[in-house]
Tab-separated table of C-alpha atoms in Angstrom:
chain	number	residue	atom	x	y	z
A	17	UNK	CA	-8.898	-54.411	78.174
A	18	UNK	CA	-10.841	-57.061	76.363
A	19	UNK	CA	-14.109	-57.539	76.440
A	20	UNK	CA	-15.240	-60.857	78.593
A	21	UNK	CA	-17.394	-63.733	78.234
A	22	UNK	CA	-20.737	-63.351	78.684
A	23	UNK	CA	-21.898	-65.051	82.348
A	24	UNK	CA	-24.990	-65.377	83.870
A	25	UNK	CA	-26.480	-62.584	86.083
A	26	UNK	CA	-25.908	-62.469	89.544
A	27	UNK	CA	-27.703	-61.476	92.385
A	28	UNK	CA	-24.623	-60.965	94.350
A	29	UNK	CA	-23.156	-57.387	94.807
A	30	UNK	CA	-19.732	-57.865	94.993
A	31	UNK	CA	-19.909	-59.822	91.723
A	32	UNK	CA	-21.519	-57.236	90.016
A	33	UNK	CA	-18.515	-55.083	91.641
A	34	UNK	CA	-15.887	-56.757	90.034
A	35	UNK	CA	-17.463	-56.417	86.429
A	36	UNK	CA	-17.993	-53.182	86.592
A	37	UNK	CA	-14.324	-52.522	88.115
A	38	UNK	CA	-13.041	-55.089	85.456
A	39	UNK	CA	-14.732	-54.377	82.074
A	40	UNK	CA	-14.227	-50.640	81.012
A	41	UNK	CA	-16.842	-49.122	79.003
A	42	UNK	CA	-16.117	-49.298	75.826
A	43	UNK	CA	-13.401	-52.041	75.010
A	44	UNK	CA	-10.562	-51.374	72.313
A	45	UNK	CA	-10.866	-52.374	68.694
A	46	UNK	CA	-8.202	-54.820	67.703
A	47	UNK	CA	-5.255	-54.409	66.512
A	48	UNK	CA	-5.230	-50.511	67.729
A	49	UNK	CA	-3.859	-50.220	71.473
A	50	UNK	CA	-5.651	-49.809	74.567
A	51	UNK	CA	-6.673	-46.409	74.529
A	52	UNK	CA	-4.510	-44.016	76.903
A	53	UNK	CA	-6.702	-41.931	79.315
A	54	UNK	CA	-4.964	-38.863	80.605
A	55	UNK	CA	-4.815	-38.697	84.219
A	56	UNK	CA	-4.551	-35.107	86.039
A	57	UNK	CA	-2.568	-36.523	88.475
A	58	UNK	CA	-0.191	-38.262	86.500
A	59	UNK	CA	3.126	-36.704	86.128
A	60	UNK	CA	5.680	-37.082	82.822
A	61	UNK	CA	8.397	-39.782	84.050
A	62	UNK	CA	10.865	-37.212	82.165
A	63	UNK	CA	9.767	-34.645	85.497
A	64	UNK	CA	9.700	-36.917	88.460
A	65	UNK	CA	10.101	-40.810	88.811
A	66	UNK	CA	6.664	-41.182	91.440
A	67	UNK	CA	3.881	-41.092	88.920
A	68	UNK	CA	1.271	-40.972	91.684
A	69	UNK	CA	0.909	-42.022	95.561
A	70	UNK	CA	-2.054	-42.136	97.273
A	71	UNK	CA	-3.555	-43.637	100.535
A	72	UNK	CA	-6.741	-45.844	101.021
A	73	UNK	CA	-9.039	-46.757	103.921
A	74	UNK	CA	-11.597	-49.025	103.070
A	75	UNK	CA	-11.207	-48.821	99.653
A	76	UNK	CA	-11.975	-44.740	99.622
A	77	UNK	CA	-8.884	-42.600	98.691
A	78	UNK	CA	-8.377	-40.360	101.979
A	79	UNK	CA	-4.648	-38.440	100.765
A	80	UNK	CA	-2.575	-38.138	97.729
A	81	UNK	CA	1.049	-37.443	98.827
A	82	UNK	CA	3.324	-35.744	96.795
A	83	UNK	CA	6.394	-37.041	97.875
A	84	UNK	CA	7.518	-40.654	99.178
A	85	UNK	CA	8.323	-39.132	102.497
A	86	UNK	CA	4.351	-37.846	103.342
A	87	UNK	CA	3.458	-40.878	101.988
A	88	UNK	CA	5.460	-42.931	105.037
A	89	UNK	CA	4.587	-40.373	107.288
A	90	UNK	CA	0.809	-40.338	106.447
A	91	UNK	CA	0.651	-44.422	106.404
A	92	UNK	CA	2.535	-44.542	109.488
A	93	UNK	CA	-0.525	-42.244	110.984
A	94	UNK	CA	-2.941	-44.278	109.598
A	95	UNK	CA	-2.479	-47.847	110.573
A	96	UNK	CA	-5.782	-49.388	108.608
A	97	UNK	CA	-4.846	-47.578	105.582
A	98	UNK	CA	-3.143	-49.246	102.324
A	99	UNK	CA	-0.584	-47.297	100.610
A	100	UNK	CA	-0.737	-47.421	96.741
A	101	UNK	CA	2.456	-46.107	95.090
A	102	UNK	CA	3.192	-45.986	91.537
A	103	UNK	CA	7.177	-45.348	89.969
A	104	UNK	CA	8.241	-45.208	86.414
A	105	UNK	CA	12.192	-45.422	85.750
A	106	UNK	CA	12.741	-44.555	89.726
A	107	UNK	CA	16.164	-43.538	90.828
A	108	UNK	CA	18.115	-46.079	93.141
A	109	UNK	CA	17.996	-43.585	96.232
A	110	UNK	CA	13.945	-43.826	95.791
A	111	UNK	CA	13.900	-47.979	95.438
A	112	UNK	CA	16.395	-47.778	98.806
A	113	UNK	CA	14.341	-45.318	100.324
A	114	UNK	CA	11.216	-47.665	99.535
A	115	UNK	CA	13.285	-50.564	100.535
A	116	UNK	CA	13.966	-49.232	104.135
A	117	UNK	CA	10.547	-47.806	104.943
A	118	UNK	CA	8.803	-51.072	103.632
A	119	UNK	CA	11.648	-53.806	104.377
A	120	UNK	CA	11.725	-54.855	100.524
A	121	UNK	CA	14.212	-57.811	100.028
A	122	UNK	CA	17.269	-56.512	98.793
A	123	UNK	CA	17.429	-59.072	95.918
A	124	UNK	CA	13.948	-57.943	94.778
A	125	UNK	CA	15.254	-54.524	95.112
A	126	UNK	CA	18.143	-55.142	92.992
A	127	UNK	CA	15.686	-56.716	90.153
A	128	UNK	CA	13.608	-53.572	90.232
A	129	UNK	CA	16.792	-51.504	89.557
A	130	UNK	CA	18.547	-53.602	86.685
A	131	UNK	CA	15.049	-54.525	84.910
A	132	UNK	CA	15.447	-56.617	81.846
A	133	UNK	CA	14.176	-59.262	83.974
A	134	UNK	CA	11.967	-62.295	83.054
A	135	UNK	CA	8.354	-62.424	84.105
A	136	UNK	CA	8.580	-64.299	87.963
A	137	UNK	CA	6.868	-64.263	91.163
A	138	UNK	CA	8.816	-64.257	94.428
A	139	UNK	CA	7.326	-64.341	97.964
A	140	UNK	CA	9.617	-62.665	100.658
A	141	UNK	CA	8.115	-63.051	103.702
A	142	UNK	CA	5.074	-61.455	103.866
A	143	UNK	CA	6.121	-59.581	100.501
A	144	UNK	CA	4.993	-60.842	97.306
A	145	UNK	CA	7.267	-59.616	94.215
A	146	UNK	CA	5.996	-59.720	90.617
A	147	UNK	CA	7.676	-59.356	87.542
A	148	UNK	CA	5.264	-58.878	84.446
A	149	UNK	CA	5.905	-57.942	80.735
A	150	UNK	CA	3.530	-55.815	78.993
A	151	UNK	CA	3.258	-55.615	75.732
A	152	UNK	CA	1.214	-52.922	73.057
A	153	UNK	CA	0.712	-52.591	69.445
A	154	UNK	CA	1.900	-50.153	67.090
A	155	UNK	CA	0.201	-49.452	64.259
A	156	UNK	CA	2.264	-46.922	62.158
A	157	UNK	CA	5.893	-49.675	62.536
A	158	UNK	CA	3.578	-52.374	62.766
A	159	UNK	CA	5.501	-53.453	65.789
A	160	UNK	CA	4.862	-54.833	69.235
A	161	UNK	CA	6.403	-52.588	72.084
A	162	UNK	CA	7.125	-54.164	75.189
A	163	UNK	CA	7.234	-52.974	78.708
A	164	UNK	CA	7.881	-54.007	82.415
A	165	UNK	CA	6.379	-53.962	85.434
A	166	UNK	CA	7.599	-54.899	88.632
A	167	UNK	CA	5.061	-55.346	91.834
A	168	UNK	CA	5.704	-54.970	95.258
A	169	UNK	CA	2.371	-56.664	97.214
A	170	UNK	CA	2.916	-56.243	101.293
A	171	UNK	CA	0.272	-56.377	103.758
A	172	UNK	CA	-0.471	-52.333	103.449
A	173	UNK	CA	1.316	-51.006	100.570
A	174	UNK	CA	1.740	-51.799	96.578
A	175	UNK	CA	4.306	-50.471	94.571
A	176	UNK	CA	4.822	-50.658	90.978
A	177	UNK	CA	7.822	-49.763	89.242
A	178	UNK	CA	7.792	-49.319	85.485
A	179	UNK	CA	10.438	-49.683	82.838
A	180	UNK	CA	8.336	-48.730	79.435
A	181	UNK	CA	5.499	-47.051	77.902
A	182	UNK	CA	3.565	-50.094	78.743
A	183	UNK	CA	1.210	-50.767	80.836
A	184	UNK	CA	-0.750	-47.820	81.544
A	185	UNK	CA	-1.726	-47.814	84.851
A	186	UNK	CA	-4.067	-45.025	85.593
A	187	UNK	CA	-6.903	-46.992	84.197
A	188	UNK	CA	-6.661	-49.640	86.686
A	189	UNK	CA	-6.289	-47.161	89.615
A	190	UNK	CA	-9.243	-45.122	88.298
A	191	UNK	CA	-11.521	-48.136	87.846
A	192	UNK	CA	-10.539	-49.706	91.692
A	193	UNK	CA	-11.322	-46.163	93.063
A	194	UNK	CA	-14.688	-46.200	91.418
A	195	UNK	CA	-15.375	-49.828	93.225
A	196	UNK	CA	-14.289	-48.829	96.634
A	197	UNK	CA	-15.532	-51.947	98.062
A	198	UNK	CA	-13.347	-54.191	95.883
A	199	UNK	CA	-10.319	-51.597	96.607
A	200	UNK	CA	-11.044	-52.109	100.416
A	201	UNK	CA	-10.193	-56.164	99.619
A	202	UNK	CA	-6.740	-54.653	99.860
A	203	UNK	CA	-3.324	-55.278	98.465
A	204	UNK	CA	-4.247	-58.358	96.787
A	205	UNK	CA	-7.326	-57.041	95.302
A	206	UNK	CA	-4.777	-54.253	93.443
A	207	UNK	CA	-2.486	-56.820	92.056
A	208	UNK	CA	-5.367	-58.878	90.894
A	209	UNK	CA	-6.372	-55.858	88.808
A	210	UNK	CA	-2.856	-55.021	87.512
A	211	UNK	CA	-2.497	-58.982	86.237
A	212	UNK	CA	-5.757	-58.580	84.541
A	213	UNK	CA	-5.008	-55.264	83.151
A	214	UNK	CA	-1.486	-56.768	81.535
A	215	UNK	CA	-3.317	-59.628	80.255
A	216	UNK	CA	-5.911	-57.981	78.589
A	217	UNK	CA	-3.480	-55.810	77.017
A	218	UNK	CA	-2.213	-58.627	75.074
A	219	UNK	CA	-5.096	-59.091	73.101
A	220	UNK	CA	-5.004	-55.810	70.838
A	221	UNK	CA	-1.552	-57.368	70.459
A	222	UNK	CA	-2.712	-60.512	69.240
A	223	UNK	CA	-5.273	-59.200	66.991
A	224	UNK	CA	-2.522	-57.071	65.692
A	225	UNK	CA	0.085	-59.671	65.283
A	226	UNK	CA	-2.955	-62.450	63.291
A	227	UNK	CA	-3.455	-59.095	60.514
A	228	UNK	CA	0.148	-58.862	60.211
A	229	UNK	CA	0.700	-63.074	59.796
A	230	UNK	CA	-2.410	-62.753	56.809
A	231	UNK	CA	-0.361	-59.736	55.098
A	232	UNK	CA	2.534	-61.730	55.074
A	233	UNK	CA	1.184	-64.497	53.826
A	234	UNK	CA	-0.216	-62.911	50.876
A	235	UNK	CA	3.248	-61.245	50.270
A	236	UNK	CA	4.927	-64.549	49.977
A	237	UNK	CA	2.712	-65.861	47.171
A	238	UNK	CA	2.918	-62.265	45.699
A	239	UNK	CA	7.224	-62.715	45.869
A	240	UNK	CA	7.562	-59.532	47.398
A	241	UNK	CA	11.393	-59.495	48.024
A	242	UNK	CA	10.930	-57.770	51.363
A	243	UNK	CA	8.431	-60.319	52.934
A	244	UNK	CA	11.955	-62.448	54.147
A	245	UNK	CA	13.002	-59.567	56.416
A	246	UNK	CA	9.412	-58.982	57.964
A	247	UNK	CA	9.140	-62.603	58.897
A	248	UNK	CA	12.312	-62.572	60.822
A	249	UNK	CA	11.192	-59.492	62.713
A	250	UNK	CA	7.925	-60.751	63.761
A	251	UNK	CA	9.228	-64.237	64.802
A	252	UNK	CA	11.814	-62.142	67.070
A	253	UNK	CA	8.733	-60.134	68.151
A	254	UNK	CA	7.076	-63.669	69.183
A	255	UNK	CA	9.934	-64.899	70.863
A	256	UNK	CA	9.580	-62.083	73.238
A	257	UNK	CA	5.764	-62.551	73.594
A	258	UNK	CA	6.646	-66.163	74.352
A	259	UNK	CA	8.836	-64.954	77.021
A	260	UNK	CA	6.541	-62.311	78.169
A	261	UNK	CA	3.612	-65.063	78.513
A	262	UNK	CA	4.438	-68.234	79.165
A	263	UNK	CA	5.833	-68.212	82.745
A	264	UNK	CA	2.832	-65.675	83.390
A	265	UNK	CA	0.545	-69.081	83.386
A	266	UNK	CA	2.722	-70.664	86.203
A	267	UNK	CA	2.640	-67.594	88.233
A	268	UNK	CA	-0.775	-67.593	88.038
A	269	UNK	CA	-1.234	-71.215	88.934
A	270	UNK	CA	0.922	-70.709	91.644
A	271	UNK	CA	-1.079	-67.874	93.105
A	272	UNK	CA	-4.126	-70.156	92.865
A	273	UNK	CA	-2.182	-72.537	94.865
A	274	UNK	CA	-1.653	-70.563	97.912
A	275	UNK	CA	-5.199	-69.453	98.073
A	276	UNK	CA	-6.163	-71.482	101.189
A	277	UNK	CA	-2.565	-70.675	102.790
A	278	UNK	CA	-2.792	-67.379	102.661
A	279	UNK	CA	-6.529	-67.096	102.824
A	280	UNK	CA	-7.458	-65.029	99.471
A	281	UNK	CA	-11.008	-63.893	99.087
A	282	UNK	CA	-13.102	-66.151	97.097
A	283	UNK	CA	-14.112	-63.542	94.485
A	284	UNK	CA	-10.446	-62.816	93.890
A	285	UNK	CA	-10.130	-66.536	93.660
A	286	UNK	CA	-12.685	-66.402	90.538
A	287	UNK	CA	-11.040	-63.307	89.271
A	288	UNK	CA	-7.699	-65.106	89.092
A	289	UNK	CA	-8.653	-68.173	87.675
A	290	UNK	CA	-10.005	-65.981	84.710
A	291	UNK	CA	-7.254	-64.108	84.538
A	292	UNK	CA	-5.204	-67.385	83.955
A	293	UNK	CA	-7.623	-68.857	81.361
A	294	UNK	CA	-7.199	-65.529	79.523
A	295	UNK	CA	-3.675	-65.473	79.662
A	296	UNK	CA	-3.587	-69.707	78.634
A	297	UNK	CA	-5.665	-68.926	75.762
A	298	UNK	CA	-3.190	-65.956	74.589
A	299	UNK	CA	-0.151	-68.081	75.522
A	300	UNK	CA	-1.392	-70.767	72.821
A	301	UNK	CA	-2.186	-68.318	70.381
A	302	UNK	CA	1.097	-66.811	70.544
A	303	UNK	CA	3.034	-70.437	70.124
A	304	UNK	CA	0.509	-70.750	67.284
A	305	UNK	CA	2.053	-67.959	65.431
A	306	UNK	CA	5.724	-69.009	66.057
A	307	UNK	CA	4.500	-71.993	64.247
A	308	UNK	CA	2.879	-70.306	61.354
A	309	UNK	CA	5.755	-67.910	61.063
A	310	UNK	CA	7.957	-71.054	61.227
A	311	UNK	CA	5.618	-72.353	58.135
A	312	UNK	CA	5.437	-69.331	56.158
A	313	UNK	CA	9.330	-69.076	56.362
A	314	UNK	CA	9.677	-72.480	55.024
A	315	UNK	CA	6.737	-71.982	52.150
A	316	UNK	CA	8.845	-68.328	51.565
A	317	UNK	CA	12.261	-70.294	51.150
A	318	UNK	CA	11.010	-73.135	48.978
A	319	UNK	CA	9.486	-70.113	46.497
A	320	UNK	CA	12.348	-68.175	46.160
A	321	UNK	CA	14.424	-71.589	45.483
A	322	UNK	CA	11.750	-72.448	42.866
A	323	UNK	CA	11.875	-69.003	41.630
A	324	UNK	CA	15.919	-68.893	41.222
A	325	UNK	CA	15.540	-72.225	39.557
A	326	UNK	CA	13.356	-70.705	37.020
A	327	UNK	CA	15.363	-67.792	36.115
A	328	UNK	CA	18.461	-69.831	36.152
A	329	UNK	CA	16.709	-72.169	34.031
A	330	UNK	CA	15.499	-69.162	31.890
A	331	UNK	CA	19.052	-68.034	31.660
A	332	UNK	CA	20.507	-71.381	30.568
A	333	UNK	CA	17.700	-71.510	27.934
A	334	UNK	CA	18.641	-67.909	26.855
A	335	UNK	CA	22.186	-68.972	26.624
A	336	UNK	CA	21.099	-72.492	24.139
A	337	UNK	CA	19.301	-70.196	21.975
A	338	UNK	CA	22.317	-67.678	21.848
A	339	UNK	CA	24.531	-70.827	20.720
A	340	UNK	CA	22.178	-71.692	17.907
A	341	UNK	CA	22.055	-68.163	16.920
A	342	UNK	CA	25.896	-68.669	17.097
A	343	UNK	CA	26.595	-71.820	15.341
A	344	UNK	CA	24.082	-70.615	12.357
A	345	UNK	CA	25.942	-67.217	12.130
A	346	UNK	CA	29.475	-69.145	12.056
A	347	UNK	CA	28.128	-71.770	9.328
A	348	UNK	CA	26.845	-68.583	7.016
A	349	UNK	CA	30.103	-66.577	7.704
A	350	UNK	CA	32.084	-70.036	6.620
A	351	UNK	CA	30.221	-70.932	3.590
A	352	UNK	CA	30.423	-67.077	2.752
A	353	UNK	CA	34.173	-66.820	3.212
A	354	UNK	CA	35.001	-69.795	0.829
A	355	UNK	CA	33.696	-67.976	-2.535
A	356	UNK	CA	35.459	-65.068	-0.467
A	357	UNK	CA	38.634	-66.781	-0.581
A	358	UNK	CA	38.833	-68.002	-4.367
A	359	UNK	CA	37.849	-64.834	-5.797
A	360	UNK	CA	40.911	-62.852	-3.417
A	361	UNK	CA	43.179	-65.540	-4.812
A	362	UNK	CA	42.175	-65.019	-8.692
A	363	UNK	CA	42.187	-61.244	-7.617
A	364	UNK	CA	45.840	-60.977	-7.000
A	365	UNK	CA	46.664	-60.049	-10.555
A	366	UNK	CA	49.814	-61.475	-10.911
A	367	UNK	CA	50.889	-61.941	-14.503
A	368	UNK	CA	52.222	-65.642	-13.857
A	369	UNK	CA	49.015	-67.505	-13.022
A	370	UNK	CA	48.333	-70.389	-15.129
A	371	UNK	CA	44.550	-69.964	-15.001
A	372	UNK	CA	44.358	-66.424	-15.993
A	373	UNK	CA	44.902	-67.572	-19.921
A	374	UNK	CA	43.173	-70.762	-19.660
A	375	UNK	CA	39.679	-70.349	-21.334
A	376	UNK	CA	37.706	-72.690	-18.719
A	377	UNK	CA	39.317	-70.483	-15.736
A	378	UNK	CA	36.217	-68.297	-15.212
A	379	UNK	CA	33.802	-71.285	-14.762
A	380	UNK	CA	36.191	-73.335	-12.928
A	381	UNK	CA	36.290	-70.333	-10.679
A	382	UNK	CA	32.953	-70.541	-10.117
A	383	UNK	CA	32.468	-74.269	-9.882
A	384	UNK	CA	34.923	-74.424	-7.314
A	385	UNK	CA	33.189	-71.695	-5.344
A	386	UNK	CA	29.733	-73.482	-5.511
A	387	UNK	CA	30.939	-76.806	-4.766
A	388	UNK	CA	32.911	-75.553	-1.624
A	389	UNK	CA	29.681	-73.279	-0.517
A	390	UNK	CA	27.561	-76.740	-0.809
A	391	UNK	CA	29.861	-78.985	0.488
A	392	UNK	CA	30.083	-76.919	3.641
A	393	UNK	CA	26.160	-76.748	3.783
A	394	UNK	CA	25.440	-79.931	3.779
A	395	UNK	CA	28.542	-80.492	6.786
A	396	UNK	CA	26.619	-77.563	8.710
A	397	UNK	CA	23.043	-79.100	8.511
A	398	UNK	CA	24.614	-82.519	9.031
A	399	UNK	CA	25.703	-81.305	12.758
A	400	UNK	CA	22.478	-79.278	12.819
A	401	UNK	CA	24.731	-76.231	12.695
A	402	UNK	CA	22.057	-74.571	10.379
């Protein structure tokens, strides 16, 4: 979770409690993803889809049922309690069981089963259904991994259905349990804490993407041939990031619009407005990243075109120089061919050749060779072949 802006000290114990609950002891360093703190009570999704279930009364955990059936029974026995059930990739039977027990709307249950939903907020009677897209930055492959979280919030229950590795809600549960004065505010407080965790999880991603863009700019001007692929892949991730953050802005404003109607606690209102500020800032950064990547891709295409033009020009110049050399070689070959031709004719040694008995035959042959060579040289020289 990110470090929040400094606020003036307050004597209000509730505000101090909010700061203690929503500010971790050591904020993660970007671009590394938020550290995962193991929870002894958390089971691996491969073993059971119910990650953790707990019942709370007045902000204090009173029991930790091992199964959904036990959770239902204990919640019925404690009318003033609140159930917080966390699931990871649940089965259809488990979701149908939850729907029957808590009267969840069939459309919301269907969305939770299928996953791959866009972020949204829906109200079904007294139950609120929220879909969130969490994100984390993976250092080794230098890519963004997205997860999906579905949250059902009712009068006395909170159900989280996680699809993907992110987000890790065990830290949210632990921080809320450490501040019972907040947890006793009910399911709304849990929802807002989850929203804050998801939004703060975006900040290491933003920092990691910023570093990637800086590296890409260096690679572009260095002429790295693989940079186009990296730009394209990062652009696709930014499209996914936009799909995660843009709807969240409207969702939070929708929740704020219902403060008066649903009697939201005043401190929760401040908290939600702070989360809305963070997600608005993140959404603007993501929009800027996508625009920057588009411009970088344009610059890279221009540089690649310039490089190709330079290579073509170099090839053309090399071809021209090669043609000039061929002209010179051909010219000298023609000049040398003339005396060879004359010498060949007079070297045939036929008996009846007029010039063989002529006393000026040899000087004539030499002179003919010279005249032909000089004539060819003058012709080639005038044509700039030599």
